CSV table of N, CA and C in Angstrom, one decimal:
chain,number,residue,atom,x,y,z
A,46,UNK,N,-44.1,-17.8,2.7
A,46,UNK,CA,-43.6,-18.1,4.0
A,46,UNK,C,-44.6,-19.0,4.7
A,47,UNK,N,-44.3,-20.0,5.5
A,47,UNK,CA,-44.8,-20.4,6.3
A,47,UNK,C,-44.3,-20.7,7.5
A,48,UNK,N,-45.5,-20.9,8.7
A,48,UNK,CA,-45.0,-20.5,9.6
A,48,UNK,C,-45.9,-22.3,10.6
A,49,UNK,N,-44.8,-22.4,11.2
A,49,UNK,CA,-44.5,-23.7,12.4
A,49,UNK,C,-45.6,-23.6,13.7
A,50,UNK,N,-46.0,-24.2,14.5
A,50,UNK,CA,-46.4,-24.0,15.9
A,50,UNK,C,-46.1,-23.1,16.6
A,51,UNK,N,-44.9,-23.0,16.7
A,51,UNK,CA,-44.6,-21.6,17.5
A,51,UNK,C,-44.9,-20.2,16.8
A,52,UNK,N,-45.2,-20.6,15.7
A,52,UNK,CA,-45.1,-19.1,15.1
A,52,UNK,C,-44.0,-18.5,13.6
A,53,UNK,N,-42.8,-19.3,14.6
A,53,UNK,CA,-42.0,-18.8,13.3
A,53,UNK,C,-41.9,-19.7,12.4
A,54,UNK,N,-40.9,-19.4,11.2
A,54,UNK,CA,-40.4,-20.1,9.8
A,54,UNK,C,-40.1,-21.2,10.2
A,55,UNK,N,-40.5,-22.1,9.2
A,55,UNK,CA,-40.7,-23.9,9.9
A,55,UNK,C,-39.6,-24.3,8.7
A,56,UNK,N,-38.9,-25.6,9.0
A,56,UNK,CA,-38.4,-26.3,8.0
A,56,UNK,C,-40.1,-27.2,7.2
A,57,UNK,N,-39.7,-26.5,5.5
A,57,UNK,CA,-40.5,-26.6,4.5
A,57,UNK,C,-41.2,-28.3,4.7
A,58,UNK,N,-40.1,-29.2,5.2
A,58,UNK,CA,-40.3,-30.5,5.3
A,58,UNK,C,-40.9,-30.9,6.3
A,59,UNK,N,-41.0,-30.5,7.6
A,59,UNK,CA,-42.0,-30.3,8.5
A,59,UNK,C,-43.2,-29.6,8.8
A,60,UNK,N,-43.2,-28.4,8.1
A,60,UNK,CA,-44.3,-27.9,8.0
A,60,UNK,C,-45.4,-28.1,8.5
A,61,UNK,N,-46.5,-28.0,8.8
A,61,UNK,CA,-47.7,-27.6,9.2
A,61,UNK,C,-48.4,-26.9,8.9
A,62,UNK,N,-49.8,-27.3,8.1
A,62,UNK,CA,-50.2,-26.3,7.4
A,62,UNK,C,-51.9,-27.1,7.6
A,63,UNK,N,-52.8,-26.1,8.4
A,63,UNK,CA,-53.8,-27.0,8.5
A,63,UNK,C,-54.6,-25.9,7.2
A,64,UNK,N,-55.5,-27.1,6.7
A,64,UNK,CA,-56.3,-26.8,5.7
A,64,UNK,C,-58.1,-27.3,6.1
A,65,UNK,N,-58.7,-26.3,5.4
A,65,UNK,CA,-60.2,-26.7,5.6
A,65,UNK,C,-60.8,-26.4,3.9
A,66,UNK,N,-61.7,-27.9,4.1
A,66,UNK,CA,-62.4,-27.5,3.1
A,66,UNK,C,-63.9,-27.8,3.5
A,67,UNK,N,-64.9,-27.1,2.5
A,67,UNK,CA,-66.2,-27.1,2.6
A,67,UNK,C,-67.9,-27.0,2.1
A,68,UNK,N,-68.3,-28.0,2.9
A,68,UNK,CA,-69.7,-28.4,2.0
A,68,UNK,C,-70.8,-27.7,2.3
A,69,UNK,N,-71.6,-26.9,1.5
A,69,UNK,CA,-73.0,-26.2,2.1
A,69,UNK,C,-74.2,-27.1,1.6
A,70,UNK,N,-75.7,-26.9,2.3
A,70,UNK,CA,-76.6,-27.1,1.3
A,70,UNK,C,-76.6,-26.3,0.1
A,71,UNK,N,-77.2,-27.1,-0.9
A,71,UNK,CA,-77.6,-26.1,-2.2
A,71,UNK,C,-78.9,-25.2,-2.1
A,72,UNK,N,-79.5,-26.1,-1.1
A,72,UNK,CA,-81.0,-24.8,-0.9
A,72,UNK,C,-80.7,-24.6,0.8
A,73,UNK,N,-81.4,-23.6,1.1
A,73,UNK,CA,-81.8,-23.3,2.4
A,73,UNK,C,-83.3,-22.7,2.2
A,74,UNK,N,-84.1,-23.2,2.9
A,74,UNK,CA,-85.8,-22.0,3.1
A,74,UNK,C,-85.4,-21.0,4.1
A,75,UNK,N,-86.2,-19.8,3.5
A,75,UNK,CA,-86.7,-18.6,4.5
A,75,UNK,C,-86.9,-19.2,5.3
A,76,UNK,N,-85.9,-18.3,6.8
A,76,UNK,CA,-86.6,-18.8,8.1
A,76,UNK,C,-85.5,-20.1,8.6
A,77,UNK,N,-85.0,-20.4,7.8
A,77,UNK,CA,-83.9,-21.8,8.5
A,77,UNK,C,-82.5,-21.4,9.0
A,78,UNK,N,-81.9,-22.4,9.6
A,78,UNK,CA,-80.2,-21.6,9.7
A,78,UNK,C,-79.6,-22.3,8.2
A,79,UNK,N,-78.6,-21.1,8.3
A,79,UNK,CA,-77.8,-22.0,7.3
A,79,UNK,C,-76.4,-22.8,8.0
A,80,UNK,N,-76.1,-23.5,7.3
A,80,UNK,CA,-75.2,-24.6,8.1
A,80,UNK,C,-73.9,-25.0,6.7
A,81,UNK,N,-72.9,-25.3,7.3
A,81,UNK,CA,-71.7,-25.4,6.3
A,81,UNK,C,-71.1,-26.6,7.7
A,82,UNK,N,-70.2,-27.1,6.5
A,82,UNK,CA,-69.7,-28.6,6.8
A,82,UNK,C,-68.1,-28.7,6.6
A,83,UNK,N,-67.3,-28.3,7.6
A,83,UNK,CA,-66.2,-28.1,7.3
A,83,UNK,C,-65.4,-29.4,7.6
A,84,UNK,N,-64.0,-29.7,6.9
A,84,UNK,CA,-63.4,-30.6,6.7
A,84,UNK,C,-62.3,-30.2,7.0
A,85,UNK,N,-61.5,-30.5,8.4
A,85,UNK,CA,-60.4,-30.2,8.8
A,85,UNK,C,-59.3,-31.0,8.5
A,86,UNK,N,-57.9,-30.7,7.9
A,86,UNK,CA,-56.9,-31.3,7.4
A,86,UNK,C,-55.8,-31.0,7.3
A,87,UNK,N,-54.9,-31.8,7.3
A,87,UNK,CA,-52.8,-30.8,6.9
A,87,UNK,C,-52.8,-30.9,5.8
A,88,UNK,N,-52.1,-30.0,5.1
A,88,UNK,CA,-51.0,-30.6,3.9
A,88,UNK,C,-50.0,-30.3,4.3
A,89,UNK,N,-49.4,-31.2,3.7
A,89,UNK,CA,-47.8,-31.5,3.7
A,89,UNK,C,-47.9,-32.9,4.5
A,90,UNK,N,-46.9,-33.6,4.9
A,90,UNK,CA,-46.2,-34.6,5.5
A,90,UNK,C,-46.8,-34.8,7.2
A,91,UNK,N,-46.8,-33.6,8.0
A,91,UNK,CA,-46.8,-33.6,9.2
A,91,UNK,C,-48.0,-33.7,9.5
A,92,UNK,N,-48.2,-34.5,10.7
A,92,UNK,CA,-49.9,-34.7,11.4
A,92,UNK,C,-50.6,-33.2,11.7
A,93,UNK,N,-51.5,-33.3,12.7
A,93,UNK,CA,-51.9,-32.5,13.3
A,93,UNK,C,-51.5,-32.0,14.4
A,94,UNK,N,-51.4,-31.0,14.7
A,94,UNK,CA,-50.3,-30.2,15.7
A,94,UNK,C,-51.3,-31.0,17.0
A,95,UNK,N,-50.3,-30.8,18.1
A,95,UNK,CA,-50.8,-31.7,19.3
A,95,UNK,C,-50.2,-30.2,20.3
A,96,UNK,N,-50.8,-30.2,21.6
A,96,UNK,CA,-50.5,-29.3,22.8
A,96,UNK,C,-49.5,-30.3,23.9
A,97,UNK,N,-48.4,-29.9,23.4
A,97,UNK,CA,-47.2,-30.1,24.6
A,97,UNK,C,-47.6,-30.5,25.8
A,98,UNK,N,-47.5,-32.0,26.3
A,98,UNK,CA,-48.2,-32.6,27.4
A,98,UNK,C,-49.7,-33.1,27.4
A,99,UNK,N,-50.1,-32.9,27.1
A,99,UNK,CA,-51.8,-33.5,27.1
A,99,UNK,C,-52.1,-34.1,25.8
A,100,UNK,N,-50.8,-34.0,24.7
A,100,UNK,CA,-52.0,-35.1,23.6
A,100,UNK,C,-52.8,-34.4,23.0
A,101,UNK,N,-53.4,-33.3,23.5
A,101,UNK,CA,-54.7,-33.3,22.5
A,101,UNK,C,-54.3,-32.2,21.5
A,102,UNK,N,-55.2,-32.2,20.4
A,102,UNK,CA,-55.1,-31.5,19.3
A,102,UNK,C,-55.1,-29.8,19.3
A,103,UNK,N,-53.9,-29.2,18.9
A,103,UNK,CA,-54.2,-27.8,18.7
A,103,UNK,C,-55.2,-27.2,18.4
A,104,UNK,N,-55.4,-26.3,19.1
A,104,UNK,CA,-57.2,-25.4,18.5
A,104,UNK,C,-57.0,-24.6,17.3
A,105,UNK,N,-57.3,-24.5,16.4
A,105,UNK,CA,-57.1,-23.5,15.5
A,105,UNK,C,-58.9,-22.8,14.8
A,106,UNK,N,-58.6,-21.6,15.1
A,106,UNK,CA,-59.9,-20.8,15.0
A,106,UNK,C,-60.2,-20.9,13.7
A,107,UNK,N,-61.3,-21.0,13.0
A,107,UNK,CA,-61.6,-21.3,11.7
A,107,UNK,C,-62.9,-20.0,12.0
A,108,UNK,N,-62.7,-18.8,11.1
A,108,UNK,CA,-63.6,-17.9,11.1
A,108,UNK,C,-64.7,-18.0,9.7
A,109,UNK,N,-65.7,-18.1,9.8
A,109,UNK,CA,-66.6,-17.8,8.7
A,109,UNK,C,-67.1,-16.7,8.1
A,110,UNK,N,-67.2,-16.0,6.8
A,110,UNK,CA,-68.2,-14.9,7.0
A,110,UNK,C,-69.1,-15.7,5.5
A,111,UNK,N,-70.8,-15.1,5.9
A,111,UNK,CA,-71.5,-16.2,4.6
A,111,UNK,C,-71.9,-14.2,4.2
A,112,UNK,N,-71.7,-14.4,2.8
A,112,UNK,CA,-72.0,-13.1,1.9
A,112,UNK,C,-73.2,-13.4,1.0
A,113,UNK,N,-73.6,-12.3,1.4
A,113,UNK,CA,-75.1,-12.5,0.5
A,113,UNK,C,-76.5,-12.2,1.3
A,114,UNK,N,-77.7,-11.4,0.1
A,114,UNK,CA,-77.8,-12.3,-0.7
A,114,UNK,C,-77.5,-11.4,-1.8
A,115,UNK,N,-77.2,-12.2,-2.9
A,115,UNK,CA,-76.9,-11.8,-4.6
A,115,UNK,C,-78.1,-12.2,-5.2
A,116,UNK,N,-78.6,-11.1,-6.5
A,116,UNK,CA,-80.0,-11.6,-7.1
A,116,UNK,C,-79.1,-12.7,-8.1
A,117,UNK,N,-77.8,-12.7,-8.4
A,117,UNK,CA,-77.4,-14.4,-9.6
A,117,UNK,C,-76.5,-14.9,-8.7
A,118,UNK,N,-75.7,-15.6,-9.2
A,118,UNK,CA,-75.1,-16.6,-8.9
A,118,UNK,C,-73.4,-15.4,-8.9
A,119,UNK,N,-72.5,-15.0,-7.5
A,119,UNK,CA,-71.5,-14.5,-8.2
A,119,UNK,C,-70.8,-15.6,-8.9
A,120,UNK,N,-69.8,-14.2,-9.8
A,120,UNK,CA,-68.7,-15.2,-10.6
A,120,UNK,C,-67.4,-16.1,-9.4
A,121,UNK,N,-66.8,-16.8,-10.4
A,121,UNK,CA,-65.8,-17.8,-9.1
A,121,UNK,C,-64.6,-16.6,-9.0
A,122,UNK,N,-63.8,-17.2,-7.8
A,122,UNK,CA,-62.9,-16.4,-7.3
A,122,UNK,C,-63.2,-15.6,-6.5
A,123,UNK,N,-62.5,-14.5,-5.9
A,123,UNK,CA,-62.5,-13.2,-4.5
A,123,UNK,C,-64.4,-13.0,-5.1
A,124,UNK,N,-65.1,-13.1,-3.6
A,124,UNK,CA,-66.5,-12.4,-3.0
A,124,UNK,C,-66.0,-10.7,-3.9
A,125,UNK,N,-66.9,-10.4,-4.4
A,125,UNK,CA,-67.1,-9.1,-5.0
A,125,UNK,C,-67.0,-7.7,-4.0
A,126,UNK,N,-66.0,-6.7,-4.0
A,126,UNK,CA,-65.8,-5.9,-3.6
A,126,UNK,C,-67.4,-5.0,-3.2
A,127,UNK,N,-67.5,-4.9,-1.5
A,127,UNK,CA,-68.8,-4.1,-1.4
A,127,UNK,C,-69.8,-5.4,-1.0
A,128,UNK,N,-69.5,-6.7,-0.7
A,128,UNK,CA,-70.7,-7.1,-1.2
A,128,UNK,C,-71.2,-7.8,0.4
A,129,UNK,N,-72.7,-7.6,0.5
A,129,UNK,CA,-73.2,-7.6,1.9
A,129,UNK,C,-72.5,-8.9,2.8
A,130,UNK,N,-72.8,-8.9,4.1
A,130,UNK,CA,-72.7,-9.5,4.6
A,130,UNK,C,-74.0,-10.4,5.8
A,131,UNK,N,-73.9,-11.2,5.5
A,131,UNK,CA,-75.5,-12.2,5.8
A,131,UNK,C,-75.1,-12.7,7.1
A,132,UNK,N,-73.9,-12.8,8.0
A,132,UNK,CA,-73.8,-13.1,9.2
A,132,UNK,C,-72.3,-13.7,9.4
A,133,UNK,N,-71.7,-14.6,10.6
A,133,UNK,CA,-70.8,-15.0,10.7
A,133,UNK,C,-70.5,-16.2,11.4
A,134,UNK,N,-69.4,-17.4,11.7
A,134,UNK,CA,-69.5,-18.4,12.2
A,134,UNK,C,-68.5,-18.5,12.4
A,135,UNK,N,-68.0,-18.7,14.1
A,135,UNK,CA,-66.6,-19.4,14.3
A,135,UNK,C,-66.5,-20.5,14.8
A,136,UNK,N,-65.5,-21.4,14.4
A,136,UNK,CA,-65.6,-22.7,14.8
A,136,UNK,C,-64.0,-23.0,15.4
A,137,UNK,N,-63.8,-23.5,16.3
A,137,UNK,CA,-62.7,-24.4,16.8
A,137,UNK,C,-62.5,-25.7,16.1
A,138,UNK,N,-61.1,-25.7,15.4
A,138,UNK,CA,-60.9,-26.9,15.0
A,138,UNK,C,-60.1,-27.6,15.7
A,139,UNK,N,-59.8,-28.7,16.7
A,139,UNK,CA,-59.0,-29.4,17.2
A,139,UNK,C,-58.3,-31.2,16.5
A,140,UNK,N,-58.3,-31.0,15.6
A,140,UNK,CA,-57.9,-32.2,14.7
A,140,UNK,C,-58.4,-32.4,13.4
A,141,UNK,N,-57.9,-33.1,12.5
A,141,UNK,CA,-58.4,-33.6,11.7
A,141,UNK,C,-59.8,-34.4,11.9
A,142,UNK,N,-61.3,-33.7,11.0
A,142,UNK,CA,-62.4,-34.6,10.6
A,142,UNK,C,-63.0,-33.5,10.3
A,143,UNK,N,-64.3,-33.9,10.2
A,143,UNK,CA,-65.6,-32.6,9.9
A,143,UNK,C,-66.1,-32.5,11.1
A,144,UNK,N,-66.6,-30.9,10.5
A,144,UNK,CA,-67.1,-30.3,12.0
A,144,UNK,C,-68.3,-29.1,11.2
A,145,UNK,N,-69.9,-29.3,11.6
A,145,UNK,CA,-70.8,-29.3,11.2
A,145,UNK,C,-71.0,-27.9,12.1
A,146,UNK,N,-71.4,-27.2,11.4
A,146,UNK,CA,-71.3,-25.4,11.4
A,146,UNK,C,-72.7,-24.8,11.7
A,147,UNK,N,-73.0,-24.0,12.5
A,147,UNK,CA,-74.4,-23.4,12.0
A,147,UNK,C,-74.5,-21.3,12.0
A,148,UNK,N,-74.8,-21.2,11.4
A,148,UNK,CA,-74.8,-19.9,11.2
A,148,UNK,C,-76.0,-19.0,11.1
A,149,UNK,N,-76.2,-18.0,10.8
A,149,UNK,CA,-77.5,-17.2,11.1
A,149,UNK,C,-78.7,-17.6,10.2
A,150,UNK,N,-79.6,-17.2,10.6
A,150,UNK,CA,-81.0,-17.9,9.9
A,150,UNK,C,-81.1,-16.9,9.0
A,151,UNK,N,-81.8,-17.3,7.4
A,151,UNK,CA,-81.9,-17.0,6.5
A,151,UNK,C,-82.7,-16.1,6.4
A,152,UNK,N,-82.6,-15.0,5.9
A,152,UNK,CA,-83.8,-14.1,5.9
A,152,UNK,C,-84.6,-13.3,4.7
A,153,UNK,N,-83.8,-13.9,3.6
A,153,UNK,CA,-83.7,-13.2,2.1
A,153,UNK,C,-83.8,-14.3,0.8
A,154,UNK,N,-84.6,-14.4,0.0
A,154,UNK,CA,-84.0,-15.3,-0.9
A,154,UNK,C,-83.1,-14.9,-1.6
A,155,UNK,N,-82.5,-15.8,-2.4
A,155,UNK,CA,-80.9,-15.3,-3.3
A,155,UNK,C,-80.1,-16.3,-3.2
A,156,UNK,N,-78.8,-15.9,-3.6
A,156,UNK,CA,-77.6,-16.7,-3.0
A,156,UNK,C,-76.8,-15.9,-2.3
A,157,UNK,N,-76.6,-17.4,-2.0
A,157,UNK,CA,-75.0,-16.9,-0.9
A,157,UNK,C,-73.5,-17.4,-0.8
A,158,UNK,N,-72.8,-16.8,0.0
A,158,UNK,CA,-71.7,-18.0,-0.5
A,158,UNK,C,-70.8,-17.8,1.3
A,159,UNK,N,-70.0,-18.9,1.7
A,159,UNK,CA,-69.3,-18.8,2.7
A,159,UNK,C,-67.6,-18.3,2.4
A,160,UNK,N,-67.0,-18.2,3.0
A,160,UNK,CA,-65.7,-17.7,3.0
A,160,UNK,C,-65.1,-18.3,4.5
A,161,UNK,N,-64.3,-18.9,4.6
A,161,UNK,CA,-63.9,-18.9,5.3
A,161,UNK,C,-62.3,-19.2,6.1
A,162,UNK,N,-61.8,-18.2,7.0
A,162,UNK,CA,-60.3,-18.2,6.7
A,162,UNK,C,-59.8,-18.8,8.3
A,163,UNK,N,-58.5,-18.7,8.3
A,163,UNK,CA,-57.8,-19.0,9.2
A,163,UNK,C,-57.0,-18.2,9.5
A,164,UNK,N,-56.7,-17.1,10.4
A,164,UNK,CA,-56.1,-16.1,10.6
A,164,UNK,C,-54.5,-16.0,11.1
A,165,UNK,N,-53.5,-15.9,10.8
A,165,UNK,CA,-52.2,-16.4,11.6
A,165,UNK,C,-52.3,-15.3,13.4
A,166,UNK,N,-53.2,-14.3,12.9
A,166,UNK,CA,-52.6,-13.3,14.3
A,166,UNK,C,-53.9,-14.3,15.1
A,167,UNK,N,-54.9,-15.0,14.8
A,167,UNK,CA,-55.5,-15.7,15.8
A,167,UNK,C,-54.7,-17.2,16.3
A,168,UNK,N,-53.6,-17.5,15.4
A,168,UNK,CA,-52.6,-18.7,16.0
A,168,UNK,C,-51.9,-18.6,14.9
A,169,UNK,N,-51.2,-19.5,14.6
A,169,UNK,CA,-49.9,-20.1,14.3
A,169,UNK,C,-50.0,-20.3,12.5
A,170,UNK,N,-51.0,-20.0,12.0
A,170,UNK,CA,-50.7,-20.6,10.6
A,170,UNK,C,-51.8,-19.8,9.5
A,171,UNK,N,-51.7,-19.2,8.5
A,171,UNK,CA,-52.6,-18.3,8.0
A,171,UNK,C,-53.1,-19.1,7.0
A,172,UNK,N,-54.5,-19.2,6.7
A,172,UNK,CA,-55.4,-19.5,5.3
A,172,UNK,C,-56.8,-18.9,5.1
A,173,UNK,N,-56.5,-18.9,3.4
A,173,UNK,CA,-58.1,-18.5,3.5
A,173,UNK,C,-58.2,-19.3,2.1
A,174,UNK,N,-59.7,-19.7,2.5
A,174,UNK,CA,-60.6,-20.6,1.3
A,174,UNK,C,-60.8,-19.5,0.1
A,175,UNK,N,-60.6,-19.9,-1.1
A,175,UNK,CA,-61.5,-19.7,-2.0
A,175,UNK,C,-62.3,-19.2,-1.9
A,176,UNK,N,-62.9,-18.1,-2.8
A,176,UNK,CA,-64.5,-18.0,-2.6
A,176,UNK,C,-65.4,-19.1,-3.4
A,177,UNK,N,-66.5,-19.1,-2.7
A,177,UNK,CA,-67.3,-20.7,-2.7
A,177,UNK,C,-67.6,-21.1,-4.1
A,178,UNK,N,-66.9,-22.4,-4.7
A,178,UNK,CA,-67.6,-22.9,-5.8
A,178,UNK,C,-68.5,-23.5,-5.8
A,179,UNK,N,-69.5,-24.2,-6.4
A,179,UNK,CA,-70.7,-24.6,-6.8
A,179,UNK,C,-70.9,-25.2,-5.3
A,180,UNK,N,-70.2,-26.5,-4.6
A,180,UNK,CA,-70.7,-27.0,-3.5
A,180,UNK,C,-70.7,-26.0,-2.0
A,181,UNK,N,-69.9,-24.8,-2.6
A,181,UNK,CA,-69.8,-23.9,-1.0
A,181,UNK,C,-71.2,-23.1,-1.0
A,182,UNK,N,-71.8,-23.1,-2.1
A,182,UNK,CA,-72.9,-22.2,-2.4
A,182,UNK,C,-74.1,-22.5,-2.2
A,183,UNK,N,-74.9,-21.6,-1.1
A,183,UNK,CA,-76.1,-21.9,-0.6
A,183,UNK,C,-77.3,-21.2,-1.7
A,184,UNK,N,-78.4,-21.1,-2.0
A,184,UNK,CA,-79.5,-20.4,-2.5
A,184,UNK,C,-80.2,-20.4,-1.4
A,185,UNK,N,-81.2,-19.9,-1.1
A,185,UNK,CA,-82.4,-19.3,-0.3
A,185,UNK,C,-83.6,-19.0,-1.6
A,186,UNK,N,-84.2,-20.0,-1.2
A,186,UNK,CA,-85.4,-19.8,-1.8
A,186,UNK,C,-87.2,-19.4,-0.8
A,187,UNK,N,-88.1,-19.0,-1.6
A,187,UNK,CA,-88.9,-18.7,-0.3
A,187,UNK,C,-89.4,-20.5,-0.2
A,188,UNK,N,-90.2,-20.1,1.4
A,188,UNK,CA,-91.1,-21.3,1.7
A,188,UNK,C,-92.2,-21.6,0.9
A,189,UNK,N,-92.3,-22.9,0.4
A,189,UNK,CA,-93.4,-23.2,-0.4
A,189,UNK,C,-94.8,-22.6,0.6
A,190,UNK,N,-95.0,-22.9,1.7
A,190,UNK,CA,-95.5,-22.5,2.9
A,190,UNK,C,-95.8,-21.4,3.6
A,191,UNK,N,-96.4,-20.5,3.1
A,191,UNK,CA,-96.6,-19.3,3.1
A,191,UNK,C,-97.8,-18.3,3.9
A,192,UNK,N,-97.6,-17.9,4.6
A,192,UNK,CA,-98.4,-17.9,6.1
A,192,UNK,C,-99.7,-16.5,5.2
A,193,UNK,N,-101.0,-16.7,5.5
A,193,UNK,CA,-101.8,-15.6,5.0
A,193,UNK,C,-101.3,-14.4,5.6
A,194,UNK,N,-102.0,-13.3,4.4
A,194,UNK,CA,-101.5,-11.7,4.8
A,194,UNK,C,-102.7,-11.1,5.4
């Protein structure tokens, strides 16, 4: 099913369906934020939903959660049942472009990975990403920089 601006079942051919996709660094250092690079977009045919009278671009909440850290690399597909959570990031999308993310500062070496969905009960249209392939996926390595004990 999919669901229209208002909420309900849209004709298939109008549709609206905003999509995000997204870029992390491959390293982060101990001690930095981590940051993800989201790419706001439709599929299907129709533009970007607009607010009745003013023109401007529908907001749609883009929730993040970054998992981790993992001592390897998880496998692809669904974040592994149980598995920590390293912090959170919400972003307003109002149109199509990128929109440059920042999330909690690093505190562990390992990996990590972002997730990030679009909720229909927070507006009009439900998605969720993948869990992160090779480019969603941050590492945390320590600082070469290492303060005396």
């Amino acid at each position: 099913t999919t669901f229209g601006l208002d909420g309900g079942q849209s004709d298939p051919a109008i549709q609206w369906r905003p999509i995000v996709t997204t870029v992390a660094p491959d390293y982060v250092e101990v001690g930095e934020v981590f940051t993800d690079q989201l790419t706001a977009g439709v599929r299907g045919a129709a533009p970007w939903g607009t607010i009745e009278g003013t023109g401007e671009g529908a907001p749609i909440t883009a929730n993040g959660t970054l998992y981790g850290p993992f001592a390897t690399e998880p496998p692809q597909g669904a974040v592994p049942a149980g598995a920590p959570v390293a912090g959170t990031a919400t972003q307003v999308l109002t149109g199509e472009g990128v929109y440059n993310v920042d999330g909690p500062v690093s505190e562990e070496a390992g990996y990590y990975t972002w997730v990030w969905e679009i909720d229909q009960a927070d507006q009009t249209s439900a998605f969720t990403s993948p869990r992160a392939t090779t480019s969603w996926m941050s590492s945390v390595r320590q600082s070469k920089h290492r303060s005396p004990q």
